[in-house]
Short mmCIF file of C-alpha atoms in Angstrom, two decimals:
data_model
loop_
_atom_site.label_atom_id
_atom_site.label_comp_id
_atom_site.label_asym_id
_atom_site.label_seq_id
_atom_site.Cartn_x
_atom_site.Cartn_y
_atom_site.Cartn_z
CA MET A 1 -6.81 21.06 -3.78
CA TRP A 2 -10.53 21.19 -4.79
CA LEU A 3 -9.97 17.81 -6.40
CA HIS A 4 -8.85 16.46 -3.12
CA TYR A 5 -12.02 17.56 -1.39
CA GLY A 6 -14.07 16.53 -4.35
CA ILE A 7 -12.76 12.91 -4.27
CA ILE A 8 -13.42 12.62 -0.62
CA PHE A 9 -17.07 13.86 -0.97
CA TYR A 10 -17.52 11.49 -3.94
CA VAL A 11 -16.23 8.37 -2.17
CA LEU A 12 -18.38 9.01 0.82
CA SER A 13 -21.61 10.01 -0.98
CA THR A 14 -21.35 7.04 -3.43
CA GLY A 15 -20.58 4.88 -0.45
CA ILE A 16 -23.92 5.75 1.22
CA ILE A 17 -25.73 4.96 -1.78
CA PHE A 18 -23.93 1.89 -3.13
CA GLY A 19 -21.11 0.82 -0.68
CA ARG A 20 -22.68 -0.93 2.24
CA THR A 21 -21.97 -4.61 2.55
CA THR A 22 -25.57 -5.22 3.43
CA GLN A 23 -26.67 -4.28 0.00
CA LYS A 24 -26.91 -6.60 -3.00
CA ARG A 25 -23.83 -7.44 -4.89
CA MET A 26 -24.86 -5.50 -7.90
CA LYS A 27 -24.88 -2.20 -5.87
CA ARG A 28 -21.46 -2.99 -4.31
CA ASN A 29 -20.14 -3.77 -7.82
CA THR A 30 -21.47 -0.47 -8.94
CA TYR A 31 -19.71 1.24 -6.06
CA PHE A 32 -16.36 -0.33 -6.86
CA ILE A 33 -16.71 0.65 -10.58
CA LEU A 34 -17.69 4.21 -9.73
CA THR A 35 -14.79 4.70 -7.22
CA PHE A 36 -11.87 2.59 -8.58
CA GLY A 37 -13.03 3.50 -12.14
CA MET A 38 -12.52 7.28 -11.08
CA PHE A 39 -9.03 6.46 -9.37
CA THR A 40 -7.94 4.54 -12.58
CA PHE A 41 -9.20 7.38 -14.77
CA LEU A 42 -7.09 10.07 -12.87
CA SER A 43 -4.05 7.95 -12.47
CA ALA A 44 -3.85 6.71 -16.10
CA LEU A 45 -4.46 9.99 -17.75
CA ARG A 46 -2.16 12.10 -15.56
CA SER A 47 0.50 14.29 -16.95
CA SER A 48 4.22 13.85 -16.28
CA HIS A 49 3.93 16.63 -13.70
CA VAL A 50 1.65 14.59 -11.39
CA GLY A 51 3.64 12.39 -9.14
CA ASN A 52 7.29 13.03 -8.08
CA ASP A 53 8.65 9.99 -10.20
CA THR A 54 6.26 10.09 -13.17
CA SER A 55 8.50 12.08 -15.36
CA ALA A 56 11.46 9.78 -14.72
CA TYR A 57 9.34 6.62 -15.51
CA ILE A 58 8.29 8.30 -18.83
CA ARG A 59 11.87 9.18 -19.66
CA ILE A 60 12.88 5.57 -19.05
CA PHE A 61 10.24 4.32 -21.27
CA ASN A 62 11.06 6.77 -24.14
CA ASP A 63 14.67 5.74 -23.92
CA ILE A 64 13.91 1.97 -24.05
CA THR A 65 11.57 2.68 -27.00
CA MET A 66 14.26 4.51 -28.92
CA THR A 67 17.18 2.10 -28.19
CA GLY A 68 15.51 -1.17 -27.18
CA ASP A 69 18.09 -1.59 -24.62
CA ILE A 70 17.23 -2.20 -21.00
CA SER A 71 20.80 -3.16 -19.85
CA ARG A 72 21.82 0.48 -19.06
CA TYR A 73 19.08 0.67 -16.33
CA SER A 74 19.55 -2.92 -14.91
CA TRP A 75 21.77 -1.69 -12.07
CA ARG A 76 18.94 0.74 -10.83
CA TYR A 77 15.64 -0.98 -11.88
CA GLU A 78 14.28 -4.39 -11.56
CA PHE A 79 14.06 -6.71 -14.69
CA GLY A 80 10.31 -7.19 -14.17
CA TYR A 81 9.71 -3.48 -14.57
CA LEU A 82 12.22 -3.04 -17.40
CA TYR A 83 10.75 -5.98 -19.44
CA LEU A 84 7.21 -4.47 -18.95
CA ASN A 85 8.50 -1.24 -20.44
CA LYS A 86 10.11 -3.08 -23.39
CA LEU A 87 6.93 -5.11 -23.94
CA LEU A 88 4.82 -2.05 -23.97
CA SER A 89 7.15 -0.13 -26.23
CA ILE A 90 6.57 -2.83 -28.80
CA LEU A 91 2.74 -2.15 -28.74
CA SER A 92 3.14 1.55 -28.70
CA SER A 93 5.71 4.41 -28.78
CA ASN A 94 3.43 6.59 -26.87
CA SER A 95 4.92 6.96 -23.32
CA GLN A 96 1.38 7.29 -21.78
CA ILE A 97 1.00 3.63 -22.29
CA ILE A 98 3.30 2.79 -19.32
CA ILE A 99 1.27 5.12 -17.19
CA ILE A 100 -2.04 3.67 -18.24
CA VAL A 101 -0.99 0.03 -17.98
CA THR A 102 0.57 0.34 -14.55
CA SER A 103 -2.44 2.43 -13.28
CA ILE A 104 -4.76 -0.27 -14.32
CA LEU A 105 -2.57 -3.03 -12.77
CA ILE A 106 -2.33 -1.11 -9.48
CA MET A 107 -5.98 -0.13 -9.14
CA LEU A 108 -7.27 -3.59 -10.09
CA GLY A 109 -4.97 -5.06 -7.36
CA PHE A 110 -6.12 -2.80 -4.63
CA ALA A 111 -9.76 -3.04 -5.72
CA ARG A 112 -9.62 -6.87 -5.67
CA PHE A 113 -8.09 -6.96 -2.17
CA ILE A 114 -10.63 -4.59 -0.66
CA TYR A 115 -13.51 -6.33 -2.33
CA LYS A 116 -12.34 -9.79 -1.15
CA TYR A 117 -11.45 -9.00 2.36
CA SER A 118 -13.24 -5.95 3.59
CA ASN A 119 -16.48 -6.12 5.54
CA ASN A 120 -16.85 -2.29 5.37
CA LEU A 121 -16.20 -1.53 1.75
CA TRP A 122 -16.91 2.25 1.67
CA LEU A 123 -14.58 2.90 4.60
CA SER A 124 -11.75 0.79 3.10
CA VAL A 125 -11.93 2.86 -0.07
CA TYR A 126 -11.99 5.98 2.01
CA LEU A 127 -8.93 4.94 3.83
CA PHE A 128 -7.27 3.91 0.47
CA PHE A 129 -7.46 7.59 -0.45
CA THR A 130 -6.91 9.38 2.82
CA LEU A 131 -4.09 7.11 4.01
CA GLY A 132 -2.31 8.25 0.81
CA TYR A 133 -2.18 4.99 -1.16
CA PHE A 134 -3.85 6.50 -4.19
CA GLY A 135 -1.37 9.49 -4.15
CA MET A 136 1.52 7.06 -3.58
CA SER A 137 0.50 4.91 -6.52
CA MET A 138 1.04 7.79 -8.83
CA ASN A 139 4.47 8.40 -7.46
CA THR A 140 6.17 5.05 -6.62
CA ILE A 141 4.91 2.88 -9.41
CA ARG A 142 7.21 -0.02 -8.96
CA LEU A 143 6.57 -0.27 -5.29
CA ASN A 144 2.80 -0.19 -5.69
CA ILE A 145 2.95 -2.90 -8.27
CA ALA A 146 4.87 -5.02 -5.83
CA ILE A 147 2.45 -4.22 -3.04
CA VAL A 148 -0.59 -5.46 -4.99
CA ILE A 149 1.25 -8.56 -6.08
CA LEU A 150 1.87 -9.18 -2.35
CA LEU A 151 -1.67 -8.52 -1.53
CA PHE A 152 -2.43 -11.26 -3.92
CA SER A 153 0.10 -13.59 -2.24
CA TYR A 154 -2.02 -13.43 0.89
CA ASP A 155 -4.41 -15.79 -0.76
CA PHE A 156 -1.79 -18.46 -0.77
CA ILE A 157 -0.98 -17.85 2.94
CA LYS A 158 -4.59 -18.68 3.60
CA LYS A 159 -4.48 -21.82 1.42
CA LYS A 160 -1.13 -22.76 3.06
CA ASN A 161 0.41 -23.13 -0.35
CA LEU A 162 3.99 -22.27 0.35
CA PHE A 163 5.21 -22.90 -3.17
CA LYS A 164 2.74 -20.49 -4.81
CA PHE A 165 3.25 -18.01 -2.03
CA ILE A 166 7.14 -18.01 -2.65
CA ILE A 167 6.66 -17.72 -6.46
CA THR A 168 4.22 -14.66 -6.03
CA VAL A 169 6.63 -12.94 -3.66
CA PHE A 170 9.48 -13.61 -6.14
CA ILE A 171 7.43 -12.04 -8.94
CA ALA A 172 6.70 -9.01 -6.71
CA SER A 173 10.52 -8.62 -6.13
CA MET A 174 10.94 -8.34 -9.88
CA PHE A 175 9.24 -5.06 -9.61
CA HIS A 176 10.81 -3.82 -6.30
CA ARG A 177 13.63 -5.91 -4.79
CA THR A 178 12.67 -5.13 -1.18
CA ALA A 179 9.41 -6.99 -1.65
CA ILE A 180 11.34 -10.17 -0.87
CA ILE A 181 11.17 -9.26 2.81
CA PHE A 182 7.47 -10.36 2.58
CA LEU A 183 8.54 -13.94 2.76
CA ILE A 184 8.60 -13.52 6.47
CA ALA A 185 4.85 -13.21 6.33
CA TRP A 186 4.63 -16.93 6.14
CA LEU A 187 6.21 -17.19 9.52
CA ILE A 188 4.50 -14.11 11.09
CA VAL A 189 0.98 -15.65 10.78
CA LYS A 190 2.12 -18.63 12.90
CA PHE A 191 2.40 -16.39 15.98
CA LYS A 192 -0.38 -15.22 18.21
CA PHE A 193 -1.04 -11.61 19.04
CA THR A 194 -0.07 -11.59 22.74
CA TYR A 195 1.81 -9.38 25.15
CA LYS A 196 4.89 -11.63 24.61
CA THR A 197 4.70 -11.01 20.86
CA ILE A 198 4.26 -7.26 21.28
CA SER A 199 7.27 -7.22 23.73
CA VAL A 200 9.50 -9.06 21.29
CA ALA A 201 8.42 -6.49 18.63
CA ILE A 202 9.22 -3.51 20.79
CA VAL A 203 12.68 -4.89 21.92
CA GLY A 204 13.64 -5.89 18.41
CA SER A 205 12.52 -2.66 16.98
CA VAL A 206 14.61 -0.63 19.46
CA GLY A 207 17.63 -2.92 19.09
CA ILE A 208 17.62 -2.69 15.37
CA TYR A 209 17.04 1.04 15.39
CA LEU A 210 20.13 1.42 17.67
CA LEU A 211 22.25 -0.84 15.63
CA PHE A 212 20.95 0.32 12.26
CA PRO A 213 24.01 1.89 10.77
CA ARG A 214 25.97 -1.24 11.03
CA ILE A 215 22.90 -3.36 9.85
CA LEU A 216 22.49 -0.95 6.77
CA GLN A 217 26.04 -1.48 5.62
CA THR A 218 25.39 -5.35 5.78
CA ILE A 219 22.19 -5.03 3.76
CA LEU A 220 23.89 -2.98 1.19
CA GLN A 221 26.24 -5.81 0.53
CA PHE A 222 23.27 -7.88 -0.59
CA PHE A 223 21.53 -4.97 -2.30
CA PRO A 224 24.35 -2.78 -3.75
CA THR A 225 21.72 -1.05 -5.92
CA TYR A 226 20.63 1.03 -3.09
CA LYS A 227 24.16 2.39 -2.22
CA TYR A 228 23.30 5.65 -4.08
CA TYR A 229 20.97 6.51 -1.09
CA LEU A 230 24.12 6.88 1.25
CA GLY A 231 24.70 10.55 1.82
CA SER A 232 21.28 11.29 0.38
CA SER A 233 18.47 13.33 2.10
CA TYR A 234 16.97 9.94 3.24
CA LEU A 235 19.76 9.64 5.79
CA ASP A 236 20.18 13.31 6.86
CA GLY A 237 17.12 13.41 9.19
CA ASN A 238 15.35 16.06 7.26
CA THR A 239 12.68 13.73 5.87
CA ARG A 240 11.67 12.13 9.20
CA LEU A 241 8.34 13.88 9.53
CA ALA A 242 6.77 11.43 7.02
CA SER A 243 7.97 8.45 8.94
CA VAL A 244 6.91 9.96 12.27
CA MET A 245 3.36 10.57 10.98
CA ASN A 246 3.18 7.01 9.35
CA PHE A 247 4.44 5.65 12.67
CA LEU A 248 1.81 7.44 14.70
CA VAL A 249 -0.96 6.57 12.41
CA GLY A 250 -0.06 3.00 12.22
CA LEU A 251 0.32 2.69 16.00
CA SER A 252 -3.17 4.29 16.43
CA ILE A 253 -4.71 1.72 14.18
CA LEU A 254 -2.82 -1.06 15.99
CA ILE A 255 -3.96 0.04 19.43
CA PHE A 256 -7.57 0.54 18.26
CA GLY A 257 -7.67 -3.00 16.72
CA GLY A 258 -6.08 -4.54 19.89
CA PHE A 259 -8.83 -2.74 22.10
CA THR A 260 -11.66 -4.00 19.99
CA ASN A 261 -10.38 -7.60 20.47
CA TYR A 262 -11.22 -8.19 16.85
CA HIS A 263 -8.24 -10.48 16.29
CA ASN A 264 -9.69 -12.98 18.84
CA LYS A 265 -12.86 -13.35 16.82
CA ASN A 266 -12.33 -16.31 14.73
CA ILE A 267 -13.86 -15.04 11.62
CA CYS A 268 -12.67 -15.90 8.07
CA THR A 269 -13.29 -12.91 5.96
CA CYS A 270 -13.35 -15.17 2.75
CA SER A 271 -14.51 -18.69 3.64
CA LYS A 272 -13.74 -19.93 0.20
CA LEU A 273 -10.06 -19.51 0.82
CA ASN A 274 -9.81 -21.65 3.87
CA SER A 275 -6.64 -23.99 4.06
CA LYS A 276 -6.39 -27.44 2.52
CA ASN A 277 -7.22 -29.20 5.72
CA GLY A 278 -10.41 -27.08 6.31
CA ALA A 279 -9.09 -25.28 9.36
CA ILE A 280 -10.46 -21.70 9.92
CA VAL A 281 -8.01 -19.03 8.94
CA ASN A 282 -8.00 -16.02 11.23
CA ASP A 283 -7.65 -13.02 8.94
CA ASN A 284 -8.13 -10.68 11.83
CA LYS A 285 -5.17 -11.98 13.84
CA ASN A 286 -2.97 -12.20 10.68
CA MET A 287 -3.66 -8.73 9.66
CA LEU A 288 -3.05 -7.34 13.20
CA LEU A 289 0.31 -9.11 13.24
CA PHE A 290 1.16 -7.63 9.83
CA LEU A 291 0.35 -4.20 11.20
CA LEU A 292 2.64 -4.80 14.25
CA VAL A 293 5.41 -5.55 11.81
CA GLY A 294 4.57 -2.57 9.79
CA VAL A 295 4.64 -0.20 12.80
CA SER A 296 7.95 -1.74 13.99
CA ILE A 297 9.62 -1.17 10.51
CA THR A 298 8.29 2.30 10.43
CA PHE A 299 9.85 3.07 13.80
CA ILE A 300 13.16 1.83 12.53
CA SER A 301 12.70 3.96 9.42
CA LEU A 302 13.27 7.00 11.59
CA ASN A 303 16.96 6.27 11.11
CA PHE A 304 16.46 5.89 7.35
CA SER A 305 13.13 7.38 6.00
CA LEU A 306 13.05 5.47 2.85
CA LEU A 307 12.66 2.14 4.91
CA ASP A 308 9.05 3.20 5.67
CA ARG A 309 8.27 2.18 2.07
CA VAL A 310 9.24 -1.34 3.10
CA GLY A 311 6.78 -0.99 6.09
CA GLU A 312 3.98 -0.36 3.54
CA TYR A 313 4.08 -4.08 2.53
CA PHE A 314 2.60 -4.87 5.90
CA SER A 315 0.91 -1.58 6.95
CA VAL A 316 -1.26 -1.63 3.78
CA PHE A 317 -3.46 -4.30 5.55
CA SER A 318 -4.81 -1.48 7.65
CA ILE A 319 -7.24 -0.41 4.94
CA VAL A 320 -9.09 -3.61 5.41
CA PHE A 321 -8.19 -4.34 9.18
CA LEU A 322 -9.48 -1.09 10.64
CA PRO A 323 -12.93 -1.20 8.85
CA ASN A 324 -13.39 -4.66 9.81
CA ALA A 325 -12.51 -4.11 13.39
CA LEU A 326 -14.95 -1.22 13.46
CA LYS A 327 -17.63 -3.30 11.80
CA SER A 328 -17.32 -5.94 14.59
CA ILE A 329 -18.46 -3.51 17.34
CA ARG A 330 -22.06 -4.61 17.97
CA ASP A 331 -23.34 -1.45 19.48
CA LYS A 332 -24.61 0.60 16.52
CA ASN A 333 -24.45 3.89 18.45
CA ILE A 334 -20.77 3.44 19.37
CA ARG A 335 -19.95 2.03 15.90
CA ALA A 336 -21.63 5.09 14.28
CA LEU A 337 -19.78 7.56 16.63
CA LEU A 338 -16.35 5.89 15.95
CA SER A 339 -17.00 5.94 12.13
CA PHE A 340 -17.61 9.63 12.24
CA ILE A 341 -14.51 10.11 14.19
CA ILE A 342 -12.41 8.10 11.96
CA ILE A 343 -13.73 9.98 8.99
CA VAL A 344 -12.91 13.28 10.49
CA LEU A 345 -9.43 12.28 11.70
CA PHE A 346 -8.27 10.88 8.36
CA PHE A 347 -9.80 13.75 6.51
CA VAL A 348 -7.75 16.23 8.69
CA TYR A 349 -4.67 13.86 8.36
CA SER A 350 -4.78 13.72 4.60
CA THR A 351 -5.73 17.27 4.04
CA THR A 352 -2.85 18.56 6.42
CA ILE A 353 -0.23 16.61 4.32
CA GLN A 354 -1.57 18.14 1.17
CA ILE A 355 -1.43 21.64 2.66
CA MET A 356 1.85 21.25 4.72
CA ARG A 357 3.84 18.88 2.56
CA PRO A 358 2.38 18.79 -1.04
CA GLU A 359 5.88 17.93 -2.28
CA TRP A 360 5.62 14.49 -0.81
CA ASN A 361 3.69 13.09 -3.97
CA VAL A 362 2.99 16.32 -6.05
CA ILE A 363 -0.59 15.43 -7.00
CA TYR A 364 -2.15 18.92 -6.98
CA PRO A 365 -2.73 20.88 -9.06
CA TYR A 366 -3.82 17.84 -11.17
CA GLN A 367 -3.08 17.93 -14.87
CA PHE A 368 -4.22 15.58 -17.62
CA PHE A 369 -1.35 14.51 -20.06
CA TRP A 370 -2.87 16.36 -23.01
CA GLN A 371 -2.81 19.69 -20.88
CA ILE A 372 0.96 19.92 -21.03
CA GLY A 373 2.06 23.12 -22.55
CA SER A 374 -1.60 24.36 -22.84
#
């Protein structure tokens, strides 16, 4: 747990020195190297005991290295991830290579997204850690590769390039099949964040929640790979605490964003990525709509807790939206007070999870791969 506290202190202290967006680019670049360099180091060099699924991923790599056969895993794992294993097994038979390469891909993806879209860098990095995305990246590798690819696909939503957007989402689905749902993002951004939109989301969420057992059977006809979850703990109600907490946190961020009226401020976070016709792209509104969808999916996941992972494709935008919404508040005193409150609340949130539910990601006690057996 001391590592947990140390990372939080490190992210905040380096943020004070280097991470403010008003500082020169070199200092901001230094902040990203210091923080995401540290995240990459810890993720890439972790042992098989760090992360619930790390040992399983290492076992798959070792098996593919020995046999050269990926077909035996094709029913369970996506071809993109399997071929990545096969390619890396040609380069090295050391299983740590799959952990190192995937860690670099994931951390670069998150770093790029935050650097490009956040107006409040240090707080976005802080939320990346305290909202659990760093811990999750060491557990659900395939899901996180899909997430960072989808974050990249947002560039094509801004450019209104449908073809490249579809291709990018398809590539993401080659690492996690459920990523295909992000295709609806193209339609979502065409809506406005109004009371009518919120009402439709609420009614739709409640309706799907009530009809979920029937809907799940239909979904499994298209995704038979996930039939093994039937009868598992994900459907027995015992794992709903995570979904409840994710729902409440997402809802709180959504409400805060709505009250700041940030989504009605026509600011393009990255002006170089405007659409072809030169129209201003409202990132604020788009990301708030994504959060609304993410919260809706997380609510539905109270029926099937694993579904909250699908919600992460949309909820992940909160690590940029919340800091940007806070940054838009003109009163410096109010902004400083709210920043302090956010820091404290998410510190309590992340620490409580590590103390009360350490089995969710199994990060601590942290161990480097060379420490196994020592």
